[in-house]
Amino acid sequence: MAEVAYRPAELDDAALAADLMTAAYPALAQDPVMTRYRWAQPRRDYHYGRFIGEQSGRPIAYVGWIHGPWEKLPDRHCEVGVWLDREVLDHELLKTLWSWIGDQAEAEGSGQLLAYAGEDEHEMLDVLVTLGYERDRVEKVWELDLRAHGAGLLAQSKDARDRMAGDGIRFGTVAESRDP
C-alpha cells in the first residue's frame, strides 16, 4: 500500500472535498457549492481541521475533525470523519486514515472522539471497532419507496389540505401575496 500524504484543505479545496465525500458515499452526494459555503461560513467559536489524503499525488480521501469551544464541552469531545473514495476502499487504508485523523484531534486537545458511519458502510464500522470505538447510537437510514407508499402519501396530503381549508388556512405563493 502506498504511503498517504496529508495536506490541509483550503477553501478552494471544498469542491474536491465534496467530490471525495460523494465518491466515498454516493447515496449522500455532497454539493460543492454548499460545501464551499459551509466552509466559508463556519460556526462561531468552532474549530475545524480539514485535510486531503493523497496517494502517489492522487487525492483519495477527505478527513477532518470539528469541535465546539472547549469551555462548553466538559468531555472535550471532537467529531472525526473519514471519507475514502470507494475505488480504493481497503481495510488497512481506512485504519490508517482513521488513526491519523484521531491523532490530529487528540493533538488538538480532544478528550473523546466521535465518529459516524452509515449502517451499510461495513468496512468503516469494522475498522472503527478494530480501533477501539464503541457503538453508542444507531440511526436508521432509509429510502422512501413511492411506488409502494405514494398513493397513501397523496391521500394523507389531500386530507391535510382539506382539513386546513375547513379551518380557513390557505397556502399561496409569494407572488400571490398582497401584503406590501
JSON list of C-alpha atoms in Angstrom, two decimals:
[
{"chain": "A", "resi": 1, "resn": "MET", "atom": "CA", "xyz": [0.00, 0.00, 0.00]},
{"chain": "A", "resi": 2, "resn": "ALA", "atom": "CA", "xyz": [1.38, 3.41, -0.98]},
{"chain": "A", "resi": 3, "resn": "GLU", "atom": "CA", "xyz": [2.02, 5.94, 1.78]},
{"chain": "A", "resi": 4, "resn": "VAL", "atom": "CA", "xyz": [-0.73, 8.50, 2.44]},
{"chain": "A", "resi": 5, "resn": "ALA", "atom": "CA", "xyz": [0.30, 12.15, 2.38]},
{"chain": "A", "resi": 6, "resn": "TYR", "atom": "CA", "xyz": [-1.96, 14.67, 4.08]},
{"chain": "A", "resi": 7, "resn": "ARG", "atom": "CA", "xyz": [-2.29, 18.34, 3.31]},
{"chain": "A", "resi": 8, "resn": "PRO", "atom": "CA", "xyz": [-4.57, 20.96, 4.85]},
{"chain": "A", "resi": 9, "resn": "ALA", "atom": "CA", "xyz": [-7.73, 21.51, 2.82]},
{"chain": "A", "resi": 10, "resn": "GLU", "atom": "CA", "xyz": [-8.14, 25.17, 1.92]},
{"chain": "A", "resi": 11, "resn": "LEU", "atom": "CA", "xyz": [-11.36, 26.93, 0.87]},
{"chain": "A", "resi": 12, "resn": "ASP", "atom": "CA", "xyz": [-10.51, 26.26, -2.79]},
{"chain": "A", "resi": 13, "resn": "ASP", "atom": "CA", "xyz": [-10.47, 22.52, -1.95]},
{"chain": "A", "resi": 14, "resn": "ALA", "atom": "CA", "xyz": [-14.15, 22.48, -0.98]},
{"chain": "A", "resi": 15, "resn": "ALA", "atom": "CA", "xyz": [-15.26, 21.16, -4.38]},
{"chain": "A", "resi": 16, "resn": "LEU", "atom": "CA", "xyz": [-12.62, 18.42, -4.25]},
{"chain": "A", "resi": 17, "resn": "ALA", "atom": "CA", "xyz": [-13.71, 17.51, -0.71]},
{"chain": "A", "resi": 18, "resn": "ALA", "atom": "CA", "xyz": [-17.35, 17.34, -1.87]},
{"chain": "A", "resi": 19, "resn": "ASP", "atom": "CA", "xyz": [-16.32, 15.07, -4.75]},
{"chain": "A", "resi": 20, "resn": "LEU", "atom": "CA", "xyz": [-14.35, 12.82, -2.39]},
{"chain": "A", "resi": 21, "resn": "MET", "atom": "CA", "xyz": [-17.25, 12.64, 0.08]},
{"chain": "A", "resi": 22, "resn": "THR", "atom": "CA", "xyz": [-19.58, 11.73, -2.79]},
{"chain": "A", "resi": 23, "resn": "ALA", "atom": "CA", "xyz": [-17.14, 9.09, -4.06]},
{"chain": "A", "resi": 24, "resn": "ALA", "atom": "CA", "xyz": [-16.99, 7.68, -0.52]},
{"chain": "A", "resi": 25, "resn": "TYR", "atom": "CA", "xyz": [-20.77, 7.53, -0.03]},
{"chain": "A", "resi": 26, "resn": "PRO", "atom": "CA", "xyz": [-22.65, 8.14, -3.30]},
{"chain": "A", "resi": 27, "resn": "ALA", "atom": "CA", "xyz": [-26.06, 7.76, -1.64]},
{"chain": "A", "resi": 28, "resn": "LEU", "atom": "CA", "xyz": [-25.39, 11.04, 0.17]},
{"chain": "A", "resi": 29, "resn": "ALA", "atom": "CA", "xyz": [-23.90, 13.16, -2.60]},
{"chain": "A", "resi": 30, "resn": "GLN", "atom": "CA", "xyz": [-22.36, 16.45, -1.48]},
{"chain": "A", "resi": 31, "resn": "ASP", "atom": "CA", "xyz": [-22.88, 19.69, -3.35]},
{"chain": "A", "resi": 32, "resn": "PRO", "atom": "CA", "xyz": [-19.58, 21.51, -3.99]},
{"chain": "A", "resi": 33, "resn": "VAL", "atom": "CA", "xyz": [-21.22, 24.95, -3.83]},
{"chain": "A", "resi": 34, "resn": "MET", "atom": "CA", "xyz": [-22.88, 24.21, -0.49]},
{"chain": "A", "resi": 35, "resn": "THR", "atom": "CA", "xyz": [-19.69, 22.64, 0.87]},
{"chain": "A", "resi": 36, "resn": "ARG", "atom": "CA", "xyz": [-17.73, 25.78, -0.02]},
{"chain": "A", "resi": 37, "resn": "TYR", "atom": "CA", "xyz": [-20.45, 27.97, 1.52]},
{"chain": "A", "resi": 38, "resn": "ARG", "atom": "CA", "xyz": [-20.37, 26.00, 4.81]},
{"chain": "A", "resi": 39, "resn": "TRP", "atom": "CA", "xyz": [-16.58, 26.20, 4.89]},
{"chain": "A", "resi": 40, "resn": "ALA", "atom": "CA", "xyz": [-16.65, 29.95, 4.22]},
{"chain": "A", "resi": 41, "resn": "GLN", "atom": "CA", "xyz": [-19.31, 30.49, 6.94]},
{"chain": "A", "resi": 42, "resn": "PRO", "atom": "CA", "xyz": [-18.01, 28.48, 9.92]},
{"chain": "A", "resi": 43, "resn": "ARG", "atom": "CA", "xyz": [-19.96, 28.25, 13.15]},
{"chain": "A", "resi": 44, "resn": "ARG", "atom": "CA", "xyz": [-18.85, 30.84, 15.67]},
{"chain": "A", "resi": 45, "resn": "ASP", "atom": "CA", "xyz": [-16.24, 29.56, 18.13]},
{"chain": "A", "resi": 46, "resn": "TYR", "atom": "CA", "xyz": [-15.99, 26.17, 16.41]},
{"chain": "A", "resi": 47, "resn": "HIS", "atom": "CA", "xyz": [-12.63, 24.76, 15.37]},
{"chain": "A", "resi": 48, "resn": "TYR", "atom": "CA", "xyz": [-12.03, 22.70, 12.25]},
{"chain": "A", "resi": 49, "resn": "GLY", "atom": "CA", "xyz": [-9.27, 20.52, 10.85]},
{"chain": "A", "resi": 50, "resn": "ARG", "atom": "CA", "xyz": [-9.77, 19.63, 7.20]},
{"chain": "A", "resi": 51, "resn": "PHE", "atom": "CA", "xyz": [-7.32, 17.57, 5.17]},
{"chain": "A", "resi": 52, "resn": "ILE", "atom": "CA", "xyz": [-6.97, 15.92, 1.79]},
{"chain": "A", "resi": 53, "resn": "GLY", "atom": "CA", "xyz": [-5.32, 12.50, 1.82]},
{"chain": "A", "resi": 54, "resn": "GLU", "atom": "CA", "xyz": [-3.30, 11.63, -1.27]},
{"chain": "A", "resi": 55, "resn": "GLN", "atom": "CA", "xyz": [-1.56, 8.52, -2.52]},
{"chain": "A", "resi": 56, "resn": "SER", "atom": "CA", "xyz": [1.08, 8.93, -5.20]},
{"chain": "A", "resi": 57, "resn": "GLY", "atom": "CA", "xyz": [-0.18, 12.50, -5.72]},
{"chain": "A", "resi": 58, "resn": "ARG", "atom": "CA", "xyz": [-3.80, 11.40, -6.29]},
{"chain": "A", "resi": 59, "resn": "PRO", "atom": "CA", "xyz": [-6.48, 12.69, -3.89]},
{"chain": "A", "resi": 60, "resn": "ILE", "atom": "CA", "xyz": [-8.21, 9.65, -2.39]},
{"chain": "A", "resi": 61, "resn": "ALA", "atom": "CA", "xyz": [-9.78, 10.89, 0.85]},
{"chain": "A", "resi": 62, "resn": "TYR", "atom": "CA", "xyz": [-11.12, 13.84, 2.74]},
{"chain": "A", "resi": 63, "resn": "VAL", "atom": "CA", "xyz": [-10.59, 13.62, 6.51]},
{"chain": "A", "resi": 64, "resn": "GLY", "atom": "CA", "xyz": [-11.48, 16.11, 9.18]},
{"chain": "A", "resi": 65, "resn": "TRP", "atom": "CA", "xyz": [-12.28, 16.97, 12.75]},
{"chain": "A", "resi": 66, "resn": "ILE", "atom": "CA", "xyz": [-14.58, 19.57, 14.30]},
{"chain": "A", "resi": 67, "resn": "HIS", "atom": "CA", "xyz": [-15.27, 20.67, 17.85]},
{"chain": "A", "resi": 68, "resn": "GLY", "atom": "CA", "xyz": [-17.01, 23.47, 19.68]},
{"chain": "A", "resi": 69, "resn": "PRO", "atom": "CA", "xyz": [-15.43, 25.72, 22.31]},
{"chain": "A", "resi": 70, "resn": "TRP", "atom": "CA", "xyz": [-13.67, 23.56, 24.90]},
{"chain": "A", "resi": 71, "resn": "GLU", "atom": "CA", "xyz": [-15.06, 25.66, 27.76]},
{"chain": "A", "resi": 72, "resn": "LYS", "atom": "CA", "xyz": [-18.55, 24.50, 26.78]},
{"chain": "A", "resi": 73, "resn": "LEU", "atom": "CA", "xyz": [-17.54, 20.84, 26.35]},
{"chain": "A", "resi": 74, "resn": "PRO", "atom": "CA", "xyz": [-16.53, 19.29, 29.69]},
{"chain": "A", "resi": 75, "resn": "ASP", "atom": "CA", "xyz": [-15.78, 15.96, 27.97]},
{"chain": "A", "resi": 76, "resn": "ARG", "atom": "CA", "xyz": [-13.83, 17.81, 25.23]},
{"chain": "A", "resi": 77, "resn": "HIS", "atom": "CA", "xyz": [-15.48, 15.72, 22.53]},
{"chain": "A", "resi": 78, "resn": "CYS", "atom": "CA", "xyz": [-14.49, 16.14, 18.92]},
{"chain": "A", "resi": 79, "resn": "GLU", "atom": "CA", "xyz": [-16.15, 14.72, 15.81]},
{"chain": "A", "resi": 80, "resn": "VAL", "atom": "CA", "xyz": [-13.79, 12.99, 13.41]},
{"chain": "A", "resi": 81, "resn": "GLY", "atom": "CA", "xyz": [-14.60, 11.84, 9.90]},
{"chain": "A", "resi": 82, "resn": "VAL", "atom": "CA", "xyz": [-13.08, 9.86, 7.05]},
{"chain": "A", "resi": 83, "resn": "TRP", "atom": "CA", "xyz": [-14.40, 9.84, 3.50]},
{"chain": "A", "resi": 84, "resn": "LEU", "atom": "CA", "xyz": [-12.39, 7.42, 1.37]},
{"chain": "A", "resi": 85, "resn": "ASP", "atom": "CA", "xyz": [-13.08, 7.07, -2.35]},
{"chain": "A", "resi": 86, "resn": "ARG", "atom": "CA", "xyz": [-14.71, 3.65, -2.77]},
{"chain": "A", "resi": 87, "resn": "GLU", "atom": "CA", "xyz": [-12.43, 2.94, -5.74]},
{"chain": "A", "resi": 88, "resn": "VAL", "atom": "CA", "xyz": [-9.53, 2.49, -3.32]},
{"chain": "A", "resi": 89, "resn": "LEU", "atom": "CA", "xyz": [-11.51, 1.19, -0.33]},
{"chain": "A", "resi": 90, "resn": "ASP", "atom": "CA", "xyz": [-9.26, -1.01, 1.78]},
{"chain": "A", "resi": 91, "resn": "HIS", "atom": "CA", "xyz": [-9.39, -2.07, 5.44]},
{"chain": "A", "resi": 92, "resn": "GLU", "atom": "CA", "xyz": [-5.77, -1.14, 6.20]},
{"chain": "A", "resi": 93, "resn": "LEU", "atom": "CA", "xyz": [-6.09, 2.19, 4.38]},
{"chain": "A", "resi": 94, "resn": "LEU", "atom": "CA", "xyz": [-9.22, 3.03, 6.37]},
{"chain": "A", "resi": 95, "resn": "LYS", "atom": "CA", "xyz": [-7.40, 2.11, 9.56]},
{"chain": "A", "resi": 96, "resn": "THR", "atom": "CA", "xyz": [-4.52, 4.42, 8.60]},
{"chain": "A", "resi": 97, "resn": "LEU", "atom": "CA", "xyz": [-6.86, 7.33, 7.82]},
{"chain": "A", "resi": 98, "resn": "TRP", "atom": "CA", "xyz": [-8.96, 6.95, 10.99]},
{"chain": "A", "resi": 99, "resn": "SER", "atom": "CA", "xyz": [-5.84, 6.63, 13.14]},
{"chain": "A", "resi": 100, "resn": "TRP", "atom": "CA", "xyz": [-4.25, 9.71, 11.59]},
{"chain": "A", "resi": 101, "resn": "ILE", "atom": "CA", "xyz": [-7.30, 11.97, 11.98]},
{"chain": "A", "resi": 102, "resn": "GLY", "atom": "CA", "xyz": [-7.86, 10.66, 15.51]},
{"chain": "A", "resi": 103, "resn": "ASP", "atom": "CA", "xyz": [-4.27, 11.58, 16.39]},
{"chain": "A", "resi": 104, "resn": "GLN", "atom": "CA", "xyz": [-4.79, 15.06, 14.92]},
{"chain": "A", "resi": 105, "resn": "ALA", "atom": "CA", "xyz": [-7.93, 15.57, 17.02]},
{"chain": "A", "resi": 106, "resn": "GLU", "atom": "CA", "xyz": [-6.16, 14.34, 20.16]},
{"chain": "A", "resi": 107, "resn": "ALA", "atom": "CA", "xyz": [-3.28, 16.74, 19.48]},
{"chain": "A", "resi": 108, "resn": "GLU", "atom": "CA", "xyz": [-5.92, 19.49, 19.35]},
{"chain": "A", "resi": 109, "resn": "GLY", "atom": "CA", "xyz": [-6.83, 18.58, 22.95]},
{"chain": "A", "resi": 110, "resn": "SER", "atom": "CA", "xyz": [-9.77, 16.23, 22.42]},
{"chain": "A", "resi": 111, "resn": "GLY", "atom": "CA", "xyz": [-10.75, 14.00, 25.30]},
{"chain": "A", "resi": 112, "resn": "GLN", "atom": "CA", "xyz": [-13.32, 11.96, 23.41]},
{"chain": "A", "resi": 113, "resn": "LEU", "atom": "CA", "xyz": [-13.62, 11.17, 19.71]},
{"chain": "A", "resi": 114, "resn": "LEU", "atom": "CA", "xyz": [-16.98, 10.78, 17.98]},
{"chain": "A", "resi": 115, "resn": "ALA", "atom": "CA", "xyz": [-17.11, 9.03, 14.62]},
{"chain": "A", "resi": 116, "resn": "TYR", "atom": "CA", "xyz": [-20.02, 8.44, 12.27]},
{"chain": "A", "resi": 117, "resn": "ALA", "atom": "CA", "xyz": [-20.63, 5.81, 9.61]},
{"chain": "A", "resi": 118, "resn": "GLY", "atom": "CA", "xyz": [-23.63, 4.62, 7.65]},
{"chain": "A", "resi": 119, "resn": "GLU", "atom": "CA", "xyz": [-25.20, 1.33, 8.65]},
{"chain": "A", "resi": 120, "resn": "ASP", "atom": "CA", "xyz": [-24.27, -0.01, 5.22]},
{"chain": "A", "resi": 121, "resn": "GLU", "atom": "CA", "xyz": [-20.61, 1.02, 5.50]},
{"chain": "A", "resi": 122, "resn": "HIS", "atom": "CA", "xyz": [-19.50, -2.33, 6.85]},
{"chain": "A", "resi": 123, "resn": "GLU", "atom": "CA", "xyz": [-15.77, -1.77, 6.23]},
{"chain": "A", "resi": 124, "resn": "MET", "atom": "CA", "xyz": [-15.94, 1.56, 8.06]},
{"chain": "A", "resi": 125, "resn": "LEU", "atom": "CA", "xyz": [-17.79, 0.07, 11.03]},
{"chain": "A", "resi": 126, "resn": "ASP", "atom": "CA", "xyz": [-15.36, -2.86, 11.22]},
{"chain": "A", "resi": 127, "resn": "VAL", "atom": "CA", "xyz": [-12.34, -0.55, 11.26]},
{"chain": "A", "resi": 128, "resn": "LEU", "atom": "CA", "xyz": [-13.85, 1.68, 13.94]},
{"chain": "A", "resi": 129, "resn": "VAL", "atom": "CA", "xyz": [-14.39, -1.36, 16.19]},
{"chain": "A", "resi": 130, "resn": "THR", "atom": "CA", "xyz": [-10.82, -2.53, 15.46]},
{"chain": "A", "resi": 131, "resn": "LEU", "atom": "CA", "xyz": [-9.55, 0.88, 16.60]},
{"chain": "A", "resi": 132, "resn": "GLY", "atom": "CA", "xyz": [-11.48, 0.70, 19.88]},
{"chain": "A", "resi": 133, "resn": "TYR", "atom": "CA", "xyz": [-14.50, 2.86, 19.06]},
{"chain": "A", "resi": 134, "resn": "GLU", "atom": "CA", "xyz": [-17.71, 1.69, 20.71]},
{"chain": "A", "resi": 135, "resn": "ARG", "atom": "CA", "xyz": [-21.13, 1.94, 19.13]},
{"chain": "A", "resi": 136, "resn": "ASP", "atom": "CA", "xyz": [-23.18, 4.40, 21.14]},
{"chain": "A", "resi": 137, "resn": "ARG", "atom": "CA", "xyz": [-26.14, 5.19, 18.91]},
{"chain": "A", "resi": 138, "resn": "VAL", "atom": "CA", "xyz": [-27.76, 3.87, 15.79]},
{"chain": "A", "resi": 139, "resn": "GLU", "atom": "CA", "xyz": [-29.86, 5.97, 13.46]},
{"chain": "A", "resi": 140, "resn": "LYS", "atom": "CA", "xyz": [-31.99, 4.36, 10.81]},
{"chain": "A", "resi": 141, "resn": "VAL", "atom": "CA", "xyz": [-31.25, 5.38, 7.25]},
{"chain": "A", "resi": 142, "resn": "TRP", "atom": "CA", "xyz": [-33.99, 4.58, 4.81]},
{"chain": "A", "resi": 143, "resn": "GLU", "atom": "CA", "xyz": [-35.26, 5.35, 1.38]},
{"chain": "A", "resi": 144, "resn": "LEU", "atom": "CA", "xyz": [-38.82, 6.31, 0.56]},
{"chain": "A", "resi": 145, "resn": "ASP", "atom": "CA", "xyz": [-40.44, 3.86, -1.88]},
{"chain": "A", "resi": 146, "resn": "LEU", "atom": "CA", "xyz": [-43.01, 5.98, -3.73]},
{"chain": "A", "resi": 147, "resn": "ARG", "atom": "CA", "xyz": [-44.31, 3.02, -5.72]},
{"chain": "A", "resi": 148, "resn": "ALA", "atom": "CA", "xyz": [-45.29, 1.29, -2.51]},
{"chain": "A", "resi": 149, "resn": "HIS", "atom": "CA", "xyz": [-46.31, 4.33, -0.46]},
{"chain": "A", "resi": 150, "resn": "GLY", "atom": "CA", "xyz": [-47.04, 7.12, -2.95]},
{"chain": "A", "resi": 151, "resn": "ALA", "atom": "CA", "xyz": [-50.81, 6.66, -3.12]},
{"chain": "A", "resi": 152, "resn": "GLY", "atom": "CA", "xyz": [-51.12, 6.68, 0.67]},
{"chain": "A", "resi": 153, "resn": "LEU", "atom": "CA", "xyz": [-48.97, 9.78, 0.98]},
{"chain": "A", "resi": 154, "resn": "LEU", "atom": "CA", "xyz": [-51.05, 11.60, -1.64]},
{"chain": "A", "resi": 155, "resn": "ALA", "atom": "CA", "xyz": [-54.24, 10.65, 0.23]},
{"chain": "A", "resi": 156, "resn": "GLN", "atom": "CA", "xyz": [-52.79, 11.91, 3.52]},
{"chain": "A", "resi": 157, "resn": "SER", "atom": "CA", "xyz": [-51.76, 15.14, 1.80]},
{"chain": "A", "resi": 158, "resn": "LYS", "atom": "CA", "xyz": [-55.27, 15.66, 0.39]},
{"chain": "A", "resi": 159, "resn": "ASP", "atom": "CA", "xyz": [-56.81, 15.00, 3.82]},
{"chain": "A", "resi": 160, "resn": "ALA", "atom": "CA", "xyz": [-54.45, 17.55, 5.42]},
{"chain": "A", "resi": 161, "resn": "ARG", "atom": "CA", "xyz": [-55.25, 20.18, 2.73]},
{"chain": "A", "resi": 162, "resn": "ASP", "atom": "CA", "xyz": [-58.99, 19.57, 3.18]},
{"chain": "A", "resi": 163, "resn": "ARG", "atom": "CA", "xyz": [-58.71, 20.00, 6.98]},
{"chain": "A", "resi": 164, "resn": "MET", "atom": "CA", "xyz": [-56.69, 23.21, 6.54]},
{"chain": "A", "resi": 165, "resn": "ALA", "atom": "CA", "xyz": [-59.22, 24.57, 4.05]},
{"chain": "A", "resi": 166, "resn": "GLY", "atom": "CA", "xyz": [-62.00, 23.75, 6.53]},
{"chain": "A", "resi": 167, "resn": "ASP", "atom": "CA", "xyz": [-60.13, 25.80, 9.13]},
{"chain": "A", "resi": 168, "resn": "GLY", "atom": "CA", "xyz": [-59.66, 28.71, 6.73]},
{"chain": "A", "resi": 169, "resn": "ILE", "atom": "CA", "xyz": [-55.96, 28.10, 6.13]},
{"chain": "A", "resi": 170, "resn": "ARG", "atom": "CA", "xyz": [-54.75, 28.68, 2.59]},
{"chain": "A", "resi": 171, "resn": "PHE", "atom": "CA", "xyz": [-51.28, 28.24, 1.13]},
{"chain": "A", "resi": 172, "resn": "GLY", "atom": "CA", "xyz": [-50.19, 30.51, -1.67]},
{"chain": "A", "resi": 173, "resn": "THR", "atom": "CA", "xyz": [-47.09, 31.69, -3.44]},
{"chain": "A", "resi": 174, "resn": "VAL", "atom": "CA", "xyz": [-45.16, 34.84, -2.59]},
{"chain": "A", "resi": 175, "resn": "ALA", "atom": "CA", "xyz": [-46.19, 36.20, -6.00]},
{"chain": "A", "resi": 176, "resn": "GLU", "atom": "CA", "xyz": [-49.86, 35.90, -4.98]},
{"chain": "A", "resi": 177, "resn": "SER", "atom": "CA", "xyz": [-49.33, 37.79, -1.74]},
{"chain": "A", "resi": 178, "resn": "ARG", "atom": "CA", "xyz": [-50.98, 41.20, -1.44]},
{"chain": "A", "resi": 179, "resn": "ASP", "atom": "CA", "xyz": [-49.06, 42.16, 1.69]},
{"chain": "A", "resi": 180, "resn": "PRO", "atom": "CA", "xyz": [-46.92, 45.23, 0.87]}
]
